[in-house]
Amino acid sequence: MRKIIHVDMDAFYASVEQRDNPSYRGKPLVVGGSPNQRGVVAAASYEARKFGIHSAMPSITAIAKCPGLIFVRPRFDIYRDISAAIHAIFKRYTDLVEGVALDEAYLDVTENRQNIPYASTIARHIKTAILQETQLTATAGVSINKFLAKMASGQNKPNGLTVILPEEAIAFVEQLPIEKFHGIGEVTAAKMHSLGIHTGADLKRRSLLELTHHFGKAGQYYYKIARAEDDRPVEANRVRKSIGAETSFAQDISDISQMLQELEQIALSCEQRLEQQETRGRTLTLKVKFSDYHQITRSKTMLAPISELSTIFEIAKALFESIDLENRSIRLLGISLSNLDNAKQTQAIQLPLFQNGNIIF
């Protein structure tokens, strides 16, 4: 039985800005784009969250909720440096560290460098070291697999520590609202609700055949997590195969001009992520999911790698226009770049992929 820790920094980007600028402390603040430039919130301080502001929210909506809101442009070089320091703390205990974002990682401490028997003890040591060395707080979740550790870390933020013991796993999952499950987004949760699935217990009552019928391959994942099962290993030094962004719309869209506008914003997010990772890609893939959940992809491979917004959007637009929409509505658009050309892409520390919006700085 494995011992897995999920560490999630508390309002990471916003907390860094409040740490470095005392005048921001205790005030509602977001890191992200200006409302005058159709920007989107990348991170919100806990003071801002009290107004209902959250990541991926359009900046113009955020400022309407809190007219005194402070907007700060992101400093990814600083965030990366702090993330590296936090990962150095992780490595004091184990080499099995899987970074899934600058502010988030899984650790497998089943066997650890300091021979500490309890994963919860290691999690406390890590939280203390992060606070002492970076003046930032982190929340940790501890359990027997990645799914449960991730769920645990979301239970008691900020600066919390939650342990889900093996004998508690099934009961924990059964009582969990379906929209709280990691890997179940807003659109999928709505479909589950329409099928009468509202909790983990409801999900557990559904057969594998039924879930795969309604949700395709993802149904296998839902079937397992409903039983608190997750056999995914913690993968240290994963090689990234693609970089991309996608948007799931709260309401299906049918207007072509709006679709192209959304596609351009997604292309912008892709350009920013490629720049942040200092890489380019040769193969561009467009993903379109229709209102009936039917999904198609279209790809184009270039002779030379690309990373510029104009080129990304031009290729994505051409692929999009090759699709016969037949007056159909769309619920999701996505763009990804693969065949990356930078050999340094060996660790999966990445910027967040927002499901319902794109970051615009």
Coordinates of C-alpha atoms in Angstrom, one line a residue:
M1 CA 0.0 0.0 0.0
R2 CA 1.5 3.3 -1.1
K3 CA 1.8 6.5 0.9
I4 CA 1.1 9.5 -1.3
I5 CA 1.2 13.2 -0.4
H6 CA -0.3 15.9 -2.5
V7 CA 1.0 19.4 -1.8
D8 CA -0.9 22.4 -3.0
M9 CA 0.4 26.0 -2.4
D10 CA -2.2 28.4 -1.0
A11 CA -3.2 31.0 -3.6
F12 CA 0.3 30.7 -4.9
Y13 CA 0.8 33.6 -7.4
A14 CA -1.4 36.0 -5.3
S15 CA 0.4 35.0 -2.0
V16 CA 3.8 35.6 -3.6
E17 CA 2.7 39.1 -4.6
Q18 CA 1.4 39.8 -1.2
R19 CA 4.5 38.5 0.4
D20 CA 6.7 40.8 -1.8
N21 CA 4.6 43.9 -1.5
P22 CA 3.4 44.6 2.0
S23 CA 0.8 47.1 0.7
Y24 CA -1.1 44.3 -0.9
R25 CA -1.4 42.2 2.3
G26 CA -4.9 41.8 3.6
K27 CA -6.4 43.2 0.4
P28 CA -8.4 41.6 -2.4
L29 CA -5.9 41.0 -5.2
V30 CA -5.7 39.0 -8.4
V31 CA -2.9 38.0 -10.6
G32 CA -4.0 38.2 -14.2
G33 CA -5.0 40.4 -17.1
S34 CA -6.5 43.8 -17.1
P35 CA -10.3 44.1 -17.4
N36 CA -9.6 46.7 -20.1
Q37 CA -7.9 44.0 -22.2
R38 CA -10.5 41.2 -21.9
G39 CA -8.2 39.7 -19.3
V40 CA -8.8 36.6 -17.1
V41 CA -8.0 36.0 -13.5
A42 CA -5.1 33.5 -13.1
A43 CA -5.1 33.5 -9.3
A44 CA -7.1 35.3 -6.6
S45 CA -6.1 36.0 -3.0
Y46 CA -8.3 34.7 -0.2
E47 CA -9.5 38.2 0.4
A48 CA -10.7 38.4 -3.2
R49 CA -12.3 35.0 -3.0
K50 CA -14.6 36.3 -0.4
F51 CA -16.2 38.4 -3.2
G52 CA -16.8 35.2 -5.2
I53 CA -13.7 35.9 -7.4
H54 CA -11.9 32.8 -8.7
S55 CA -9.3 31.7 -11.3
A56 CA -10.5 31.7 -14.9
M57 CA -13.1 34.4 -14.2
P58 CA -13.1 37.3 -16.7
S59 CA -11.4 40.3 -15.2
I60 CA -14.3 42.5 -16.1
T61 CA -16.5 40.3 -14.0
A62 CA -14.1 40.3 -11.1
I63 CA -13.8 44.1 -11.0
A64 CA -17.6 44.3 -11.0
K65 CA -17.8 42.1 -7.9
C66 CA -15.1 44.1 -6.1
P67 CA -14.5 47.6 -7.5
G68 CA -11.4 48.0 -5.3
L69 CA -9.7 44.9 -6.6
I70 CA -6.0 45.1 -7.2
F71 CA -4.7 43.7 -10.5
V72 CA -1.1 42.5 -10.7
R73 CA 0.7 41.2 -13.8
P74 CA 2.3 37.8 -13.3
R75 CA 6.0 37.3 -12.7
F76 CA 6.5 33.8 -13.8
D77 CA 10.3 33.9 -13.4
I78 CA 9.8 34.6 -9.7
Y79 CA 7.1 31.8 -9.4
R80 CA 9.4 29.3 -11.1
D81 CA 12.3 30.2 -8.7
I82 CA 10.1 29.7 -5.7
S83 CA 8.7 26.4 -7.2
A84 CA 12.2 25.1 -7.6
A85 CA 13.0 25.9 -4.0
I86 CA 9.9 24.1 -2.9
H87 CA 10.8 21.0 -5.0
A88 CA 14.2 21.0 -3.4
I89 CA 12.4 20.6 0.0
F90 CA 10.4 17.7 -1.5
K91 CA 13.7 16.0 -2.6
R92 CA 14.9 15.9 1.0
Y93 CA 12.4 13.2 1.5
T94 CA 11.9 11.4 -1.8
D95 CA 13.0 11.4 -5.5
L96 CA 9.5 10.3 -6.5
V97 CA 8.1 13.8 -7.0
E98 CA 5.6 14.6 -9.8
G99 CA 5.1 18.3 -10.4
V100 CA 1.8 18.9 -12.1
A101 CA 1.9 22.7 -11.8
L102 CA 4.3 25.3 -10.4
D103 CA 2.3 25.2 -7.1
E104 CA 1.3 21.6 -7.0
A105 CA 3.0 18.2 -6.7
Y106 CA 2.5 14.6 -5.8
L107 CA 5.1 12.8 -3.6
D108 CA 5.4 9.0 -3.1
V109 CA 6.9 8.6 0.4
T110 CA 6.2 4.9 0.8
E111 CA 10.0 4.6 1.1
N112 CA 11.6 7.8 2.0
R113 CA 15.1 9.1 2.5
Q114 CA 14.7 9.8 6.2
N115 CA 12.9 6.5 7.0
I116 CA 10.0 8.3 8.6
P117 CA 7.2 5.8 9.1
Y118 CA 4.2 8.1 8.8
A119 CA 3.4 10.1 5.6
S120 CA 1.5 12.6 7.8
T121 CA 4.7 13.4 9.7
I122 CA 6.6 14.0 6.4
A123 CA 3.8 16.3 5.2
R124 CA 4.0 18.4 8.5
H125 CA 7.8 18.7 8.1
I126 CA 7.4 19.8 4.5
K127 CA 4.7 22.4 5.3
T128 CA 7.0 23.8 8.1
A129 CA 10.0 24.0 5.8
I130 CA 8.1 25.7 3.1
L131 CA 6.8 28.3 5.5
Q132 CA 10.2 28.9 7.1
E133 CA 12.1 29.1 3.8
T134 CA 9.6 30.9 1.5
Q135 CA 7.2 32.6 4.0
L136 CA 4.3 30.9 2.1
T137 CA 1.8 28.4 3.3
A138 CA 0.9 25.1 1.7
T139 CA -2.0 22.6 2.2
A140 CA -1.3 18.9 2.1
G141 CA -3.4 15.8 1.6
V142 CA -2.2 12.3 2.5
S143 CA -3.6 9.0 1.5
I144 CA -3.0 5.7 -0.3
N145 CA -3.3 6.9 -3.9
K146 CA -3.1 10.1 -6.0
F147 CA -6.8 10.6 -6.3
L148 CA -7.5 10.4 -2.6
A149 CA -4.4 12.6 -1.7
K150 CA -5.7 15.2 -4.2
M151 CA -9.1 15.1 -2.6
A152 CA -7.7 15.3 0.9
S153 CA -5.6 18.5 0.0
G154 CA -8.8 20.3 -1.0
Q155 CA -10.6 19.7 2.3
N156 CA -9.0 22.1 4.6
K157 CA -7.4 25.1 2.8
P158 CA -5.5 27.2 3.5
N159 CA -2.6 25.9 5.5
G160 CA -4.3 22.6 6.2
L161 CA -3.4 18.9 6.5
T162 CA -5.9 16.2 5.9
V163 CA -5.3 12.4 6.1
I164 CA -7.6 9.9 4.5
L165 CA -6.8 6.5 6.1
P166 CA -7.2 3.3 4.1
E167 CA -10.2 2.3 6.2
E168 CA -11.8 5.7 5.6
A169 CA -11.4 5.8 1.8
I170 CA -14.7 4.2 0.7
A171 CA -16.8 6.2 3.1
F172 CA -15.1 9.4 2.1
V173 CA -15.7 8.9 -1.6
E174 CA -19.3 7.8 -1.1
Q175 CA -20.3 11.1 0.6
L176 CA -18.4 13.4 -1.7
P177 CA -20.5 15.5 -4.1
I178 CA -19.8 14.5 -7.7
E179 CA -18.8 18.1 -8.7
K180 CA -16.0 17.9 -6.1
F181 CA -14.3 14.9 -7.7
H182 CA -10.9 15.6 -9.3
G183 CA -11.3 14.9 -13.0
I184 CA -15.0 15.7 -13.2
G185 CA -15.5 19.2 -14.6
E186 CA -18.6 21.4 -14.7
V187 CA -20.0 20.0 -17.9
T188 CA -19.5 16.4 -16.9
A189 CA -21.0 17.0 -13.5
A190 CA -24.1 18.5 -15.1
K191 CA -24.4 15.4 -17.3
M192 CA -24.0 13.1 -14.3
H193 CA -26.7 15.1 -12.5
S194 CA -29.0 14.6 -15.4
L195 CA -28.4 10.9 -15.0
G196 CA -29.2 11.0 -11.3
I197 CA -25.6 10.8 -10.2
H198 CA -25.0 13.4 -7.4
T199 CA -22.6 11.7 -5.0
G200 CA -19.8 9.2 -5.0
A201 CA -22.3 6.6 -3.7
D202 CA -24.5 7.3 -6.7
L203 CA -21.5 6.9 -9.0
K204 CA -20.5 3.6 -7.4
R205 CA -23.9 2.1 -8.1
R206 CA -23.4 2.5 -11.9
S207 CA -21.8 -0.3 -13.8
L208 CA -18.6 0.0 -15.9
L209 CA -20.7 -0.7 -19.0
E210 CA -23.1 2.1 -18.2
L211 CA -20.3 4.6 -17.4
T212 CA -18.3 3.9 -20.5
H213 CA -21.5 4.1 -22.6
H214 CA -22.2 7.7 -21.3
F215 CA -18.6 8.9 -20.9
G216 CA -16.3 6.8 -23.1
K217 CA -12.9 6.0 -21.9
A218 CA -13.3 8.4 -19.0
G219 CA -16.0 6.0 -17.7
Q220 CA -13.3 3.6 -16.6
Y221 CA -11.6 6.2 -14.5
Y222 CA -15.0 7.2 -12.9
Y223 CA -15.7 3.6 -12.2
K224 CA -12.4 3.2 -10.3
I225 CA -12.4 6.4 -8.3
A226 CA -16.0 5.7 -7.2
R227 CA -14.4 2.7 -5.4
A228 CA -11.5 4.8 -4.1
E229 CA -9.1 3.0 -6.5
D230 CA -6.3 4.8 -8.4
D231 CA -3.3 2.8 -9.6
R232 CA -1.5 5.7 -11.3
P233 CA 2.1 5.9 -10.1
V234 CA 3.8 9.1 -9.1
E235 CA 5.9 9.8 -12.2
A236 CA 9.1 11.7 -11.5
N237 CA 10.7 13.6 -14.5
R238 CA 7.8 12.9 -16.9
V239 CA 8.6 14.0 -20.4
R240 CA 5.9 16.4 -21.7
K241 CA 4.5 15.4 -25.0
S242 CA 2.3 18.4 -25.6
I243 CA 1.3 21.8 -24.5
G244 CA -2.2 23.3 -25.0
A245 CA -5.3 24.9 -23.6
E246 CA -9.0 24.4 -24.0
T247 CA -12.2 26.0 -22.9
S248 CA -15.5 24.3 -21.9
F249 CA -18.3 26.7 -22.2
A250 CA -20.9 27.2 -19.5
Q251 CA -23.5 27.4 -22.3
D252 CA -23.1 25.8 -25.8
I253 CA -22.2 28.3 -28.5
S254 CA -23.5 28.4 -32.1
D255 CA -22.3 31.7 -33.4
I256 CA -19.3 31.3 -35.7
S257 CA -17.8 34.6 -35.0
Q258 CA -18.0 33.9 -31.2
M259 CA -16.3 30.5 -31.9
L260 CA -13.5 32.1 -33.7
Q261 CA -13.1 34.8 -31.0
E262 CA -12.8 32.0 -28.4
L263 CA -10.4 30.1 -30.6
E264 CA -8.1 33.1 -30.8
Q265 CA -8.0 33.5 -27.0
I266 CA -7.2 29.8 -26.7
A267 CA -4.4 30.3 -29.2
L268 CA -3.1 33.1 -27.1
S269 CA -3.0 30.9 -24.0
C270 CA -1.0 28.3 -26.1
E271 CA 1.5 30.9 -27.1
Q272 CA 2.0 32.0 -23.6
R273 CA 2.5 28.5 -22.3
L274 CA 4.9 27.7 -25.1
E275 CA 6.9 30.8 -24.2
Q276 CA 6.9 30.0 -20.5
Q277 CA 8.2 26.5 -21.2
E278 CA 10.7 27.9 -23.8
T279 CA 9.6 25.4 -26.4
R280 CA 7.8 25.2 -29.8
G281 CA 5.7 22.5 -31.5
R282 CA 5.5 21.1 -35.0
T283 CA 2.1 19.4 -34.8
L284 CA -1.1 21.5 -34.0
T285 CA -4.2 19.7 -33.0
L286 CA -7.6 21.3 -32.9
K287 CA -10.3 19.6 -30.6
V288 CA -14.0 20.3 -31.0
K289 CA -16.7 18.8 -28.8
F290 CA -20.3 19.3 -29.8
S291 CA -23.4 19.7 -27.7
D292 CA -24.1 16.0 -28.0
Y293 CA -20.7 15.2 -26.6
H294 CA -19.4 14.0 -30.0
Q295 CA -15.8 15.0 -30.3
I296 CA -13.5 15.4 -33.3
T297 CA -9.9 16.4 -33.7
R298 CA -8.0 17.8 -36.7
S299 CA -4.2 18.0 -36.9
K300 CA -1.6 19.6 -39.1
T301 CA 2.1 19.0 -38.9
M302 CA 4.5 21.8 -40.1
L303 CA 8.0 21.4 -41.5
A304 CA 9.3 23.9 -38.9
P305 CA 8.2 24.3 -35.2
I306 CA 5.9 27.2 -34.3
S307 CA 5.1 29.2 -31.2
E308 CA 3.8 32.6 -32.4
L309 CA 0.2 33.5 -31.8
S310 CA -0.5 34.6 -35.4
T311 CA 0.7 31.2 -36.8
I312 CA -1.1 29.2 -34.1
F313 CA -4.4 30.9 -34.7
E314 CA -4.0 30.9 -38.5
I315 CA -3.5 27.1 -38.6
A316 CA -6.2 26.5 -35.9
K317 CA -8.7 28.7 -37.8
A318 CA -8.0 26.8 -41.1
L319 CA -8.6 23.5 -39.4
F320 CA -11.8 24.8 -37.8
E321 CA -13.1 26.1 -41.1
S322 CA -12.6 22.7 -42.6
I323 CA -15.2 21.2 -40.3
D324 CA -18.8 21.0 -41.4
L325 CA -20.7 22.4 -38.4
E326 CA -24.1 21.7 -39.9
N327 CA -25.7 24.3 -37.6
R328 CA -24.4 22.4 -34.6
S329 CA -23.6 24.0 -31.2
I330 CA -20.2 23.6 -29.6
R331 CA -19.4 23.0 -25.9
L332 CA -15.6 22.8 -26.0
L333 CA -12.7 24.1 -28.1
G334 CA -9.1 23.2 -27.6
I335 CA -5.7 23.6 -29.2
S336 CA -2.5 21.7 -28.4
L337 CA 1.0 21.6 -29.8
S338 CA 3.0 18.4 -29.9
N339 CA 6.3 17.2 -31.4
L340 CA 8.0 19.7 -29.0
D341 CA 11.5 20.7 -30.0
N342 CA 13.0 21.4 -26.6
A343 CA 14.9 18.5 -25.1
K344 CA 14.8 20.3 -21.7
Q345 CA 11.1 19.4 -21.3
T346 CA 11.8 16.6 -18.8
Q347 CA 9.8 17.7 -15.8
A348 CA 6.0 18.2 -15.7
I349 CA 5.9 21.5 -13.9
Q350 CA 3.4 23.5 -15.9
L351 CA 1.0 26.4 -15.7
P352 CA -2.6 25.6 -14.9
L353 CA -5.0 24.6 -17.6
F354 CA -8.2 26.4 -16.9
Q355 CA -11.3 24.6 -18.0
N356 CA -13.6 27.5 -18.3
G357 CA -11.4 30.3 -19.5
N358 CA -8.0 31.4 -20.8
I359 CA -5.4 33.6 -19.2
I360 CA -4.8 36.9 -21.0
F361 CA -2.0 39.1 -19.7

